[in-house]
Tab-separated table of C-alpha atoms in Angstrom:
chain	number	residue	atom	x	y	z
A	129	UNK	CA	0.247	0.053	0.351
A	130	UNK	CA	1.693	3.247	-1.127
A	131	UNK	CA	2.242	6.243	1.521
A	132	UNK	CA	-0.856	8.022	-0.820
A	133	UNK	CA	-3.332	5.503	-0.030
A	134	UNK	CA	-5.169	7.672	2.782
A	135	UNK	CA	-5.748	10.953	0.625
A	136	UNK	CA	-9.037	9.950	-1.247
A	137	UNK	CA	-10.641	8.750	2.148
A	138	UNK	CA	-11.564	12.091	3.153
A	139	UNK	CA	-14.621	13.447	1.431
A	140	UNK	CA	-16.546	16.374	2.768
A	141	UNK	CA	-20.149	15.859	3.985
A	142	UNK	CA	-22.110	17.161	1.262
A	143	UNK	CA	-19.549	19.209	0.081
A	144	UNK	CA	-21.595	20.905	-2.570
A	145	UNK	CA	-24.846	21.170	-0.631
A	146	UNK	CA	-22.767	23.728	1.365
A	147	UNK	CA	-21.313	25.709	-1.250
A	148	UNK	CA	-24.734	25.983	-3.151
A	149	UNK	CA	-26.185	27.233	0.314
A	150	UNK	CA	-22.992	29.820	0.718
A	151	UNK	CA	-23.036	30.910	-2.563
A	152	UNK	CA	-25.326	33.790	-2.773
A	153	UNK	CA	-23.250	35.566	-0.445
A	154	UNK	CA	-19.659	34.373	-1.259
A	155	UNK	CA	-19.714	34.941	-4.952
A	156	UNK	CA	-19.140	38.402	-4.080
A	157	UNK	CA	-15.898	39.943	-4.691
A	158	UNK	CA	-14.134	40.825	-1.275
A	159	UNK	CA	-16.022	38.165	0.512
A	160	UNK	CA	-15.025	37.083	3.739
A	161	UNK	CA	-16.007	33.251	4.758
A	162	UNK	CA	-14.807	31.840	7.894
A	163	UNK	CA	-14.832	27.912	7.682
A	164	UNK	CA	-15.480	27.011	11.931
A	165	UNK	CA	-14.366	23.583	11.637
A	166	UNK	CA	-11.153	23.513	9.409
A	167	UNK	CA	-10.704	19.653	9.750
A	168	UNK	CA	-8.557	18.364	6.806
A	169	UNK	CA	-9.474	21.428	4.923
A	170	UNK	CA	-11.759	20.101	2.387
A	171	UNK	CA	-14.574	22.516	2.729
A	172	UNK	CA	-12.535	25.090	3.401
A	173	UNK	CA	-10.361	24.087	-0.373
A	174	UNK	CA	-14.060	24.242	-2.119
A	175	UNK	CA	-14.200	27.650	-0.524
A	176	UNK	CA	-11.464	28.395	-2.302
A	177	UNK	CA	-11.740	27.424	-5.596
A	178	UNK	CA	-15.799	27.975	-5.882
A	179	UNK	CA	-15.599	31.321	-5.014
A	180	UNK	CA	-11.857	33.401	-6.048
A	181	UNK	CA	-12.683	36.398	-4.847
A	182	UNK	CA	-13.218	35.191	-1.405
A	183	UNK	CA	-10.898	35.578	1.086
A	184	UNK	CA	-11.034	32.440	4.180
A	185	UNK	CA	-10.624	32.742	7.270
A	186	UNK	CA	-10.109	28.972	8.654
A	187	UNK	CA	-10.388	27.956	12.597
A	188	UNK	CA	-9.755	24.572	14.379
A	189	UNK	CA	-8.385	23.663	18.036
A	190	UNK	CA	-6.524	20.815	16.430
A	191	UNK	CA	-3.067	21.351	15.678
A	192	UNK	CA	-2.651	18.508	13.426
A	193	UNK	CA	-5.683	19.207	11.757
A	194	UNK	CA	-4.175	22.647	11.117
A	195	UNK	CA	-0.180	21.636	10.135
A	196	UNK	CA	-2.431	19.133	7.193
A	197	UNK	CA	-4.863	21.887	5.964
A	198	UNK	CA	-1.966	24.489	5.908
A	199	UNK	CA	-0.297	22.376	3.293
A	200	UNK	CA	-3.641	21.733	1.424
A	201	UNK	CA	-4.419	25.212	1.257
A	202	UNK	CA	-0.610	26.510	0.432
A	203	UNK	CA	-1.764	26.987	-3.369
A	204	UNK	CA	-3.833	29.859	-2.508
A	205	UNK	CA	-1.490	31.461	-0.513
A	206	UNK	CA	-2.775	34.870	1.580
A	207	UNK	CA	-6.750	33.965	0.792
A	208	UNK	CA	-6.318	31.523	3.220
A	209	UNK	CA	-5.470	32.596	7.345
A	210	UNK	CA	-5.833	29.727	9.235
A	211	UNK	CA	-5.777	30.043	12.753
A	212	UNK	CA	-5.286	27.798	15.626
A	213	UNK	CA	-8.553	28.690	18.161
A	214	UNK	CA	-12.144	27.104	19.221
A	215	UNK	CA	-15.054	28.197	17.231
A	216	UNK	CA	-16.388	30.277	19.916
A	217	UNK	CA	-13.595	32.379	19.802
A	218	UNK	CA	-14.141	33.195	16.261
A	219	UNK	CA	-15.283	37.268	17.059
A	220	UNK	CA	-11.761	37.574	19.217
A	221	UNK	CA	-10.249	36.007	15.489
A	222	UNK	CA	-11.864	38.691	13.717
A	223	UNK	CA	-11.007	41.202	15.676
A	224	UNK	CA	-7.552	40.081	16.070
A	225	UNK	CA	-7.373	40.399	11.854
A	226	UNK	CA	-8.916	43.349	12.302
A	227	UNK	CA	-12.126	41.566	9.958
A	228	UNK	CA	-15.608	43.619	11.044
A	229	UNK	CA	-18.093	41.103	9.322
A	230	UNK	CA	-18.821	38.412	7.346
A	231	UNK	CA	-20.060	36.850	4.554
A	232	UNK	CA	-20.361	33.178	4.938
A	233	UNK	CA	-19.656	31.194	8.014
A	234	UNK	CA	-19.330	26.899	7.598
A	235	UNK	CA	-19.838	24.976	10.759
A	236	UNK	CA	-19.399	21.365	10.435
A	237	UNK	CA	-19.958	19.980	13.652
A	238	UNK	CA	-19.016	16.771	15.997
A	239	UNK	CA	-15.585	14.734	14.886
A	240	UNK	CA	-13.239	15.318	12.332
A	241	UNK	CA	-12.315	12.132	9.739
A	242	UNK	CA	-8.951	12.776	10.510
A	243	UNK	CA	-9.548	12.429	14.540
A	244	UNK	CA	-11.837	8.871	14.194
A	245	UNK	CA	-9.251	7.593	11.377
A	246	UNK	CA	-6.626	7.793	14.081
A	247	UNK	CA	-6.892	5.507	16.334
A	248	UNK	CA	-4.459	6.514	19.243
A	249	UNK	CA	-6.636	9.724	19.330
A	250	UNK	CA	-9.426	7.275	21.424
A	251	UNK	CA	-12.777	9.101	19.355
A	252	UNK	CA	-14.014	5.326	17.772
A	253	UNK	CA	-15.145	2.480	20.086
A	254	UNK	CA	-14.651	0.237	17.304
A	255	UNK	CA	-10.502	-0.412	18.289
A	256	UNK	CA	-9.138	0.034	21.252
A	257	UNK	CA	-6.981	2.947	21.884
A	258	UNK	CA	-6.186	5.195	24.770
A	259	UNK	CA	-9.038	7.158	26.125
A	260	UNK	CA	-8.262	10.266	24.872
A	261	UNK	CA	-10.649	11.955	22.553
A	262	UNK	CA	-9.603	15.544	23.356
A	263	UNK	CA	-9.571	17.479	19.932
A	264	UNK	CA	-6.622	19.860	21.007
A	265	UNK	CA	-4.312	17.335	22.809
A	266	UNK	CA	-2.579	20.363	24.895
A	267	UNK	CA	-5.224	21.140	26.709
A	268	UNK	CA	-8.065	19.838	29.306
A	269	UNK	CA	-9.027	16.515	30.746
A	270	UNK	CA	-8.892	13.379	28.656
A	271	UNK	CA	-12.175	10.478	28.817
A	272	UNK	CA	-9.633	8.555	30.937
A	273	UNK	CA	-9.292	11.080	33.704
A	274	UNK	CA	-13.058	11.879	33.370
A	275	UNK	CA	-13.842	8.071	33.908
A	276	UNK	CA	-11.298	7.618	36.706
A	277	UNK	CA	-12.000	10.890	38.425
A	278	UNK	CA	-15.815	12.145	38.281
A	279	UNK	CA	-18.464	10.939	41.416
A	280	UNK	CA	-21.082	8.078	40.241
A	281	UNK	CA	-23.676	11.198	39.830
A	282	UNK	CA	-21.995	13.693	37.052
A	283	UNK	CA	-20.993	10.384	35.069
A	284	UNK	CA	-24.401	9.543	35.512
A	285	UNK	CA	-25.132	13.009	34.461
A	286	UNK	CA	-23.184	13.280	31.434
A	287	UNK	CA	-24.625	9.745	29.622
A	288	UNK	CA	-28.022	10.715	30.539
A	289	UNK	CA	-27.722	14.532	29.031
A	290	UNK	CA	-24.834	14.193	26.495
A	291	UNK	CA	-25.153	10.362	25.685
A	292	UNK	CA	-29.103	10.283	25.872
A	293	UNK	CA	-28.651	6.946	27.150
A	294	UNK	CA	-31.801	4.959	28.944
A	295	UNK	CA	-28.991	2.884	31.179
A	296	UNK	CA	-26.843	5.773	32.298
A	297	UNK	CA	-27.116	5.287	35.896
A	298	UNK	CA	-26.442	1.353	35.697
A	299	UNK	CA	-22.939	2.218	33.054
A	300	UNK	CA	-22.329	4.678	35.810
A	301	UNK	CA	-22.495	2.055	38.584
A	302	UNK	CA	-20.489	-0.487	36.496
A	303	UNK	CA	-17.558	2.231	36.069
A	304	UNK	CA	-16.762	3.285	39.517
A	305	UNK	CA	-16.768	-0.241	40.673
A	306	UNK	CA	-14.193	-1.106	37.970
A	307	UNK	CA	-12.052	1.485	38.192
A	308	UNK	CA	-11.806	0.931	42.202
A	309	UNK	CA	-9.856	-2.252	40.836
A	310	UNK	CA	-8.036	-1.008	37.926
A	311	UNK	CA	-7.834	3.104	36.308
A	312	UNK	CA	-9.564	3.088	33.063
A	313	UNK	CA	-6.714	3.917	29.999
A	314	UNK	CA	-8.062	2.390	27.003
A	315	UNK	CA	-11.535	2.114	25.166
A	316	UNK	CA	-11.729	-1.623	24.755
A	317	UNK	CA	-12.244	-1.955	28.303
A	318	UNK	CA	-14.914	0.424	28.172
A	319	UNK	CA	-16.567	-0.725	25.419
A	320	UNK	CA	-17.395	-4.409	27.085
A	321	UNK	CA	-17.910	-3.307	30.175
A	322	UNK	CA	-20.876	-1.095	28.703
A	323	UNK	CA	-21.823	-3.690	26.492
A	324	UNK	CA	-22.891	-5.906	29.746
A	325	UNK	CA	-24.035	-3.660	31.822
A	326	UNK	CA	-27.064	-3.177	28.617
A	327	UNK	CA	-29.789	-5.564	28.789
A	328	UNK	CA	-29.564	-8.449	26.227
A	329	UNK	CA	-32.423	-7.327	24.043
A	330	UNK	CA	-31.510	-3.537	24.191
A	331	UNK	CA	-28.022	-4.840	22.504
A	332	UNK	CA	-29.486	-6.339	19.508
A	333	UNK	CA	-30.805	-3.068	17.933
A	334	UNK	CA	-29.205	0.196	17.722
A	335	UNK	CA	-25.898	-0.622	16.482
A	336	UNK	CA	-22.749	-0.927	19.022
A	337	UNK	CA	-23.647	-0.056	22.283
A	338	UNK	CA	-21.303	1.977	23.722
A	339	UNK	CA	-22.234	4.535	20.758
A	340	UNK	CA	-23.658	6.542	23.321
A	341	UNK	CA	-21.728	6.296	26.305
A	342	UNK	CA	-18.980	7.600	23.636
A	343	UNK	CA	-20.373	10.151	22.686
A	344	UNK	CA	-21.526	11.769	25.937
A	345	UNK	CA	-17.723	11.838	27.042
A	346	UNK	CA	-16.540	13.358	23.988
A	347	UNK	CA	-19.164	15.929	24.416
A	348	UNK	CA	-18.163	16.190	27.998
A	349	UNK	CA	-14.032	16.289	27.511
A	350	UNK	CA	-14.227	19.360	24.431
A	351	UNK	CA	-16.966	21.505	26.301
A	352	UNK	CA	-18.910	21.095	22.830
A	353	UNK	CA	-22.392	22.171	24.228
A	354	UNK	CA	-20.844	24.798	25.711
A	355	UNK	CA	-18.944	25.890	23.311
A	356	UNK	CA	-21.621	26.093	20.529
A	357	UNK	CA	-23.901	28.074	22.432
A	358	UNK	CA	-21.489	30.436	22.925
A	359	UNK	CA	-20.423	30.000	19.070
A	360	UNK	CA	-23.527	30.562	16.877
A	361	UNK	CA	-24.726	33.975	18.445
A	362	UNK	CA	-21.142	35.072	18.023
A	363	UNK	CA	-20.930	33.803	14.654
A	364	UNK	CA	-24.568	35.551	14.097
A	365	UNK	CA	-23.228	38.919	15.334
A	366	UNK	CA	-20.517	39.207	12.978
A	367	UNK	CA	-22.778	38.283	9.655
A	368	UNK	CA	-23.074	40.980	7.077
A	369	UNK	CA	-26.453	41.645	6.220
A	370	UNK	CA	-26.824	39.220	3.233
A	371	UNK	CA	-24.241	37.005	4.967
A	372	UNK	CA	-25.210	33.207	4.961
A	373	UNK	CA	-24.471	30.413	8.089
A	374	UNK	CA	-24.360	26.938	7.436
A	375	UNK	CA	-24.267	24.456	10.058
A	376	UNK	CA	-24.166	21.100	9.852
A	377	UNK	CA	-24.971	18.672	13.161
A	378	UNK	CA	-24.789	15.543	13.918
A	379	UNK	CA	-26.097	14.853	16.810
A	380	UNK	CA	-30.166	16.152	18.125
A	381	UNK	CA	-28.450	17.931	21.317
A	382	UNK	CA	-26.596	20.050	18.056
A	383	UNK	CA	-29.324	20.768	15.944
A	384	UNK	CA	-31.560	21.720	19.040
A	385	UNK	CA	-29.516	24.278	19.760
A	386	UNK	CA	-28.477	25.489	16.095
A	387	UNK	CA	-32.438	25.640	15.872
A	388	UNK	CA	-33.223	27.737	18.873
A	389	UNK	CA	-30.385	30.592	17.766
A	390	UNK	CA	-32.131	30.573	13.981
A	391	UNK	CA	-35.639	30.159	14.832
A	392	UNK	CA	-35.436	32.988	17.557
A	393	UNK	CA	-33.474	35.471	14.849
A	394	UNK	CA	-36.486	34.574	12.051
A	395	UNK	CA	-39.051	35.199	14.325
A	396	UNK	CA	-41.179	38.239	15.120
A	397	UNK	CA	-40.418	40.001	18.405
A	398	UNK	CA	-43.392	41.879	18.208
A	399	UNK	CA	-46.789	41.369	20.319
A	400	UNK	CA	-49.658	39.801	18.214
A	401	UNK	CA	-51.975	42.450	17.254
A	402	UNK	CA	-49.843	45.766	16.269
A	403	UNK	CA	-51.023	47.687	13.479
A	404	UNK	CA	-47.558	48.147	12.770
A	405	UNK	CA	-44.282	46.755	13.235
A	406	UNK	CA	-41.059	48.645	14.005
A	407	UNK	CA	-37.992	47.310	12.064
A	408	UNK	CA	-35.975	46.358	15.012
A	409	UNK	CA	-38.448	43.768	16.236
A	410	UNK	CA	-39.023	42.102	13.021
A	411	UNK	CA	-36.659	39.294	11.811
A	412	UNK	CA	-33.339	39.503	11.362
A	413	UNK	CA	-32.788	36.470	9.944
A	414	UNK	CA	-34.128	34.440	6.776
A	415	UNK	CA	-34.379	30.374	7.217
A	416	UNK	CA	-33.247	29.078	3.702
A	417	UNK	CA	-34.272	25.112	5.068
A	418	UNK	CA	-37.929	24.086	5.859
A	419	UNK	CA	-36.635	22.385	9.535
A	420	UNK	CA	-33.106	20.169	9.147
A	421	UNK	CA	-32.210	19.119	5.866
A	422	UNK	CA	-31.144	15.547	5.466
A	423	UNK	CA	-28.584	13.754	3.345
A	424	UNK	CA	-29.385	12.429	0.063
A	425	UNK	CA	-28.453	9.058	-0.906
A	426	UNK	CA	-25.862	9.631	-2.916
A	427	UNK	CA	-24.344	12.138	-0.368
A	428	UNK	CA	-24.592	9.183	2.301
A	429	UNK	CA	-22.862	6.955	-0.696
A	430	UNK	CA	-20.598	9.232	-1.319
A	431	UNK	CA	-19.842	9.519	2.388
A	432	UNK	CA	-21.181	6.940	5.253
A	433	UNK	CA	-20.577	9.987	8.035
A	434	UNK	CA	-23.120	11.815	6.421
A	435	UNK	CA	-25.523	9.549	7.747
A	436	UNK	CA	-26.890	11.219	10.399
A	437	UNK	CA	-26.662	14.948	9.804
A	438	UNK	CA	-29.050	17.403	10.205
A	439	UNK	CA	-28.435	20.716	8.029
A	440	UNK	CA	-29.489	24.253	8.243
A	441	UNK	CA	-28.868	27.461	6.748
A	442	UNK	CA	-29.979	30.675	7.794
A	443	UNK	CA	-29.235	34.750	5.888
A	444	UNK	CA	-28.708	38.039	7.959
A	445	UNK	CA	-31.622	39.992	6.386
A	446	UNK	CA	-31.198	43.454	8.405
A	447	UNK	CA	-28.722	44.876	10.861
A	448	UNK	CA	-29.035	44.860	14.468
A	449	UNK	CA	-27.603	46.597	17.296
A	450	UNK	CA	-24.376	45.254	18.428
């Protein structure tokens, strides 16, 4: 097998759909587009290719992703600015670059292809690996530290809330009991314990029974929902009139947050029955998706990781006070 074999595996999720959604705003000369989740740079490369007049600002919390994408995007020169940051820091990143507003923002949430494919990152429950799960391995608690130090109550809470796990309490009890014998270090042991903690009838449906536990740990380790709760309003605030924001969510908790912010901006705040609605009470966002759009069969065939995606697109239609 040649050293170049991994490259073709990276097919960006719903690539052309995202480009089509951004196009009305990103096609304008001098447009600034933010890729909030750079990853391996597939969406960023398409932005720079399909919108030749646009400037890209791309952020990622994973230094390894930034290094790989820098090579991929090098041919575009100074049209691409890559920054090591978490996506809730986008307003600060833009301030540092002297950019007051942007014309497009793309969020491709969840774990990047690179993080899933690198076994030693510990994101994938299908292979044994160190229990890390940090998107930025230079900071924060690892998944192993969470498993070995959190109280039973806190473990049960994150499994129930972030993993939507019905057997959260039982799994937390098993974790607390087993860590007293030996601290958790690798994923295979955790997968086996979760499988044994879940009733046999439940194990027969819904894929790997450890899936929800791994999701919960990943969200907790990376503070994903708290970060997203700051990132969406931060990005919307910097969106120019006519600018588009595109968000791809991979689980219901993310999508629910995005939906709440989009719907709030697209809803009038005027009391019912007013004969005239002042501009400041009118909607300032326009939704370009009816609910959340799903991937087509062709998009899933192209990249199986598109299967759970929920896509939402909104456009700023008027200025608001900042």
